[in-house]
Amino acid sequence: MEDEKRQDFEDIAIPHFNAVYNFAYRMTGNKADAEDIVQDVFLSAYRFFHRFQEGTNCKAWLFKILKNTFINSLKKKNREADYLRGQGARGKGQGLNSSTHQLINSSTALDEGFDESIQNALNKLPEDFRMAIILCDIEGLSYQEIAEIQECPIGTVRSRINRARRFLAKEIIKFSHE
């Protein structure tokens, strides 16, 4: 039974490993953080593989796990930073975005074949916008799949993608004039 589960997992989920890693890397901007998140994603996916509905989009299922893992890792980093500052609890006005910007600003490496100006512009986007644009324009998912991953209406996905594209266009033009 366990051998059958492992084989099914290898056949269905593992082919999406590179896409999951690329998505994690685009979200974190850091290879080490991406590798950690991907490891957590595949451990969770294997552990809960019995919940995956065969015949549905495994890539979208893995991306949803990645989204949740990414958010949980940001929350953990926030708690750790609070602890190190001696606060013990998150102060008012500090939300997920402040930790996201810390994580993004600490990024060091960009993988080959992806223009640095584009990655830098992506890093400036709020995480929901960045996630939507990556899932749509890089990973090629449909608006419906993105809505399911982000757990929001399709109209919100369309709005995020539209706003992200406009922002990226302005950033890239600004970068090209420097």
Tab-separated table of C-alpha atoms in Angstrom:
chain	number	residue	atom	x	y	z
A	1	MET	CA	0.000	0.000	0.000
A	2	GLU	CA	2.777	2.478	0.963
A	3	ASP	CA	4.746	1.507	-2.168
A	4	GLU	CA	1.677	2.205	-4.303
A	5	LYS	CA	1.199	5.627	-2.643
A	6	ARG	CA	4.861	6.488	-3.214
A	7	GLN	CA	4.701	5.419	-6.856
A	8	ASP	CA	1.493	7.399	-7.462
A	9	PHE	CA	3.071	10.445	-5.808
A	10	GLU	CA	6.196	10.103	-7.922
A	11	ASP	CA	4.112	9.745	-11.095
A	12	ILE	CA	1.668	12.577	-10.378
A	13	ALA	CA	3.420	15.171	-8.187
A	14	ILE	CA	7.153	14.930	-8.848
A	15	PRO	CA	6.873	16.008	-12.526
A	16	HIS	CA	5.833	19.440	-11.173
A	17	PHE	CA	8.945	19.803	-9.004
A	18	ASN	CA	10.657	22.375	-11.255
A	19	ALA	CA	7.505	24.482	-11.583
A	20	VAL	CA	7.020	24.447	-7.804
A	21	TYR	CA	10.661	25.391	-7.233
A	22	ASN	CA	10.492	28.205	-9.806
A	23	PHE	CA	7.320	29.560	-8.198
A	24	ALA	CA	8.900	29.377	-4.722
A	25	TYR	CA	11.999	31.122	-6.022
A	26	ARG	CA	9.984	33.906	-7.633
A	27	MET	CA	8.056	34.412	-4.388
A	28	THR	CA	11.097	34.441	-2.097
A	29	GLY	CA	13.796	35.769	-4.425
A	30	ASN	CA	16.245	33.550	-2.552
A	31	LYS	CA	17.462	30.064	-3.496
A	32	ALA	CA	17.932	28.802	0.064
A	33	ASP	CA	14.458	29.958	1.153
A	34	ALA	CA	12.937	28.504	-2.016
A	35	GLU	CA	14.626	25.148	-1.400
A	36	ASP	CA	13.369	25.068	2.193
A	37	ILE	CA	9.817	25.903	1.140
A	38	VAL	CA	9.834	23.356	-1.693
A	39	GLN	CA	11.013	20.662	0.688
A	40	ASP	CA	8.169	21.536	3.068
A	41	VAL	CA	5.684	21.595	0.183
A	42	PHE	CA	6.595	18.118	-1.049
A	43	LEU	CA	6.666	16.678	2.469
A	44	SER	CA	3.185	18.074	3.093
A	45	ALA	CA	1.964	16.950	-0.307
A	46	TYR	CA	3.202	13.415	0.294
A	47	ARG	CA	1.762	13.341	3.800
A	48	PHE	CA	-1.656	14.484	2.567
A	49	PHE	CA	-1.574	12.830	-0.844
A	50	HIS	CA	-4.658	10.817	0.116
A	51	ARG	CA	-6.579	14.136	-0.056
A	52	PHE	CA	-5.517	14.836	-3.633
A	53	GLN	CA	-8.373	14.098	-6.003
A	54	GLU	CA	-7.051	12.131	-8.929
A	55	GLY	CA	-7.953	13.742	-12.237
A	56	THR	CA	-7.699	17.276	-10.860
A	57	ASN	CA	-4.824	19.682	-11.447
A	58	CYS	CA	-1.929	18.470	-9.298
A	59	LYS	CA	0.197	21.488	-10.173
A	60	ALA	CA	-2.489	23.849	-8.862
A	61	TRP	CA	-2.847	21.681	-5.724
A	62	LEU	CA	0.913	21.886	-5.113
A	63	PHE	CA	0.878	25.664	-5.714
A	64	LYS	CA	-1.879	26.046	-3.127
A	65	ILE	CA	0.233	24.113	-0.623
A	66	LEU	CA	3.176	26.339	-1.584
A	67	LYS	CA	1.132	29.494	-1.034
A	68	ASN	CA	0.135	28.354	2.444
A	69	THR	CA	3.678	27.239	3.254
A	70	PHE	CA	5.061	30.574	2.050
A	71	ILE	CA	2.622	32.550	4.195
A	72	ASN	CA	3.359	30.356	7.216
A	73	SER	CA	7.106	30.858	6.715
A	74	LEU	CA	6.597	34.645	6.635
A	75	LYS	CA	4.598	34.488	9.849
A	76	LYS	CA	7.327	32.382	11.452
A	77	LYS	CA	10.012	34.856	10.361
A	78	ASN	CA	7.911	37.667	11.838
A	79	ARG	CA	7.582	35.820	15.157
A	80	GLU	CA	11.320	35.096	15.219
A	81	ALA	CA	12.161	38.734	14.462
A	82	ASP	CA	9.764	39.882	17.191
A	83	TYR	CA	11.349	37.503	19.649
A	84	LEU	CA	14.840	38.676	18.757
A	85	ARG	CA	13.744	42.283	19.253
A	86	GLY	CA	12.411	41.240	22.666
A	87	GLN	CA	8.804	42.071	21.823
A	88	GLY	CA	7.388	38.576	22.070
A	89	ALA	CA	4.308	39.677	20.140
A	90	ARG	CA	3.762	41.515	16.867
A	91	GLY	CA	3.396	45.221	17.426
A	92	LYS	CA	0.623	47.232	15.849
A	93	GLY	CA	1.227	48.242	12.280
A	94	GLN	CA	3.481	45.262	11.540
A	95	GLY	CA	1.802	42.845	9.215
A	96	LEU	CA	2.724	40.249	6.695
A	97	ASN	CA	3.876	42.902	4.233
A	98	SER	CA	6.674	44.233	6.420
A	99	SER	CA	8.144	40.750	6.814
A	100	THR	CA	7.668	40.100	3.129
A	101	HIS	CA	9.705	43.167	2.265
A	102	GLN	CA	12.448	42.101	4.713
A	103	LEU	CA	12.560	38.667	3.120
A	104	ILE	CA	12.571	40.075	-0.409
A	105	ASN	CA	15.166	42.739	0.346
A	106	SER	CA	17.498	40.071	1.734
A	107	SER	CA	17.427	38.151	-1.546
A	108	THR	CA	20.807	37.497	-3.061
A	109	ALA	CA	20.601	35.371	-6.178
A	110	LEU	CA	18.582	35.286	-9.353
A	111	ASP	CA	18.527	32.214	-11.496
A	112	GLU	CA	19.856	32.211	-15.030
A	113	GLY	CA	17.566	33.143	-17.886
A	114	PHE	CA	15.355	35.521	-15.897
A	115	ASP	CA	16.158	39.194	-16.317
A	116	GLU	CA	17.306	40.860	-13.089
A	117	SER	CA	15.175	43.938	-13.735
A	118	ILE	CA	12.065	41.779	-13.974
A	119	GLN	CA	12.878	39.911	-10.756
A	120	ASN	CA	13.611	43.199	-8.970
A	121	ALA	CA	10.292	44.613	-10.176
A	122	LEU	CA	8.493	41.421	-9.092
A	123	ASN	CA	10.088	41.734	-5.663
A	124	LYS	CA	8.499	45.174	-5.236
A	125	LEU	CA	4.979	43.843	-5.755
A	126	PRO	CA	2.767	42.950	-2.791
A	127	GLU	CA	2.791	39.169	-2.356
A	128	ASP	CA	-0.810	38.638	-3.595
A	129	PHE	CA	-0.084	40.558	-6.807
A	130	ARG	CA	3.279	38.833	-7.282
A	131	MET	CA	1.707	35.431	-6.764
A	132	ALA	CA	-1.085	36.149	-9.274
A	133	ILE	CA	1.253	37.450	-11.990
A	134	ILE	CA	3.700	34.568	-11.552
A	135	LEU	CA	0.940	31.974	-11.686
A	136	CYS	CA	-0.609	33.575	-14.770
A	137	ASP	CA	2.249	34.866	-16.892
A	138	ILE	CA	5.080	32.551	-15.885
A	139	GLU	CA	3.309	29.323	-14.918
A	140	GLY	CA	0.424	29.689	-17.384
A	141	LEU	CA	-2.415	28.869	-15.001
A	142	SER	CA	-5.961	29.963	-15.772
A	143	TYR	CA	-7.717	32.693	-13.790
A	144	GLN	CA	-9.974	30.018	-12.290
A	145	GLU	CA	-6.980	27.984	-11.079
A	146	ILE	CA	-5.344	31.105	-9.651
A	147	ALA	CA	-8.582	32.044	-7.877
A	148	GLU	CA	-8.671	28.594	-6.275
A	149	ILE	CA	-5.025	28.823	-5.196
A	150	GLN	CA	-5.388	32.345	-3.816
A	151	GLU	CA	-8.853	31.599	-2.426
A	152	CYS	CA	-10.442	34.697	-3.899
A	153	PRO	CA	-12.938	35.569	-6.677
A	154	ILE	CA	-11.834	35.564	-10.325
A	155	GLY	CA	-12.502	39.309	-10.513
A	156	THR	CA	-9.933	39.866	-7.781
A	157	VAL	CA	-7.420	37.751	-9.694
A	158	ARG	CA	-8.034	39.783	-12.862
A	159	SER	CA	-7.600	43.018	-10.941
A	160	ARG	CA	-4.365	41.839	-9.283
A	161	ILE	CA	-2.902	40.700	-12.585
A	162	ASN	CA	-3.892	43.913	-14.362
A	163	ARG	CA	-2.432	46.107	-11.601
A	164	ALA	CA	0.713	43.952	-11.388
A	165	ARG	CA	1.270	44.193	-15.149
A	166	ARG	CA	0.899	47.988	-15.090
A	167	PHE	CA	3.299	48.247	-12.148
A	168	LEU	CA	5.849	45.932	-13.792
A	169	ALA	CA	5.698	47.877	-17.048
A	170	LYS	CA	6.416	51.156	-15.205
A	171	GLU	CA	9.262	49.572	-13.206
A	172	ILE	CA	10.912	48.052	-16.281
A	173	ILE	CA	10.657	51.342	-18.187
A	174	LYS	CA	12.152	53.134	-15.173
A	175	PHE	CA	14.950	50.549	-14.982
A	176	SER	CA	15.742	50.868	-18.695
A	177	HIS	CA	16.165	54.669	-18.331
A	178	GLU	CA	18.694	54.360	-15.515
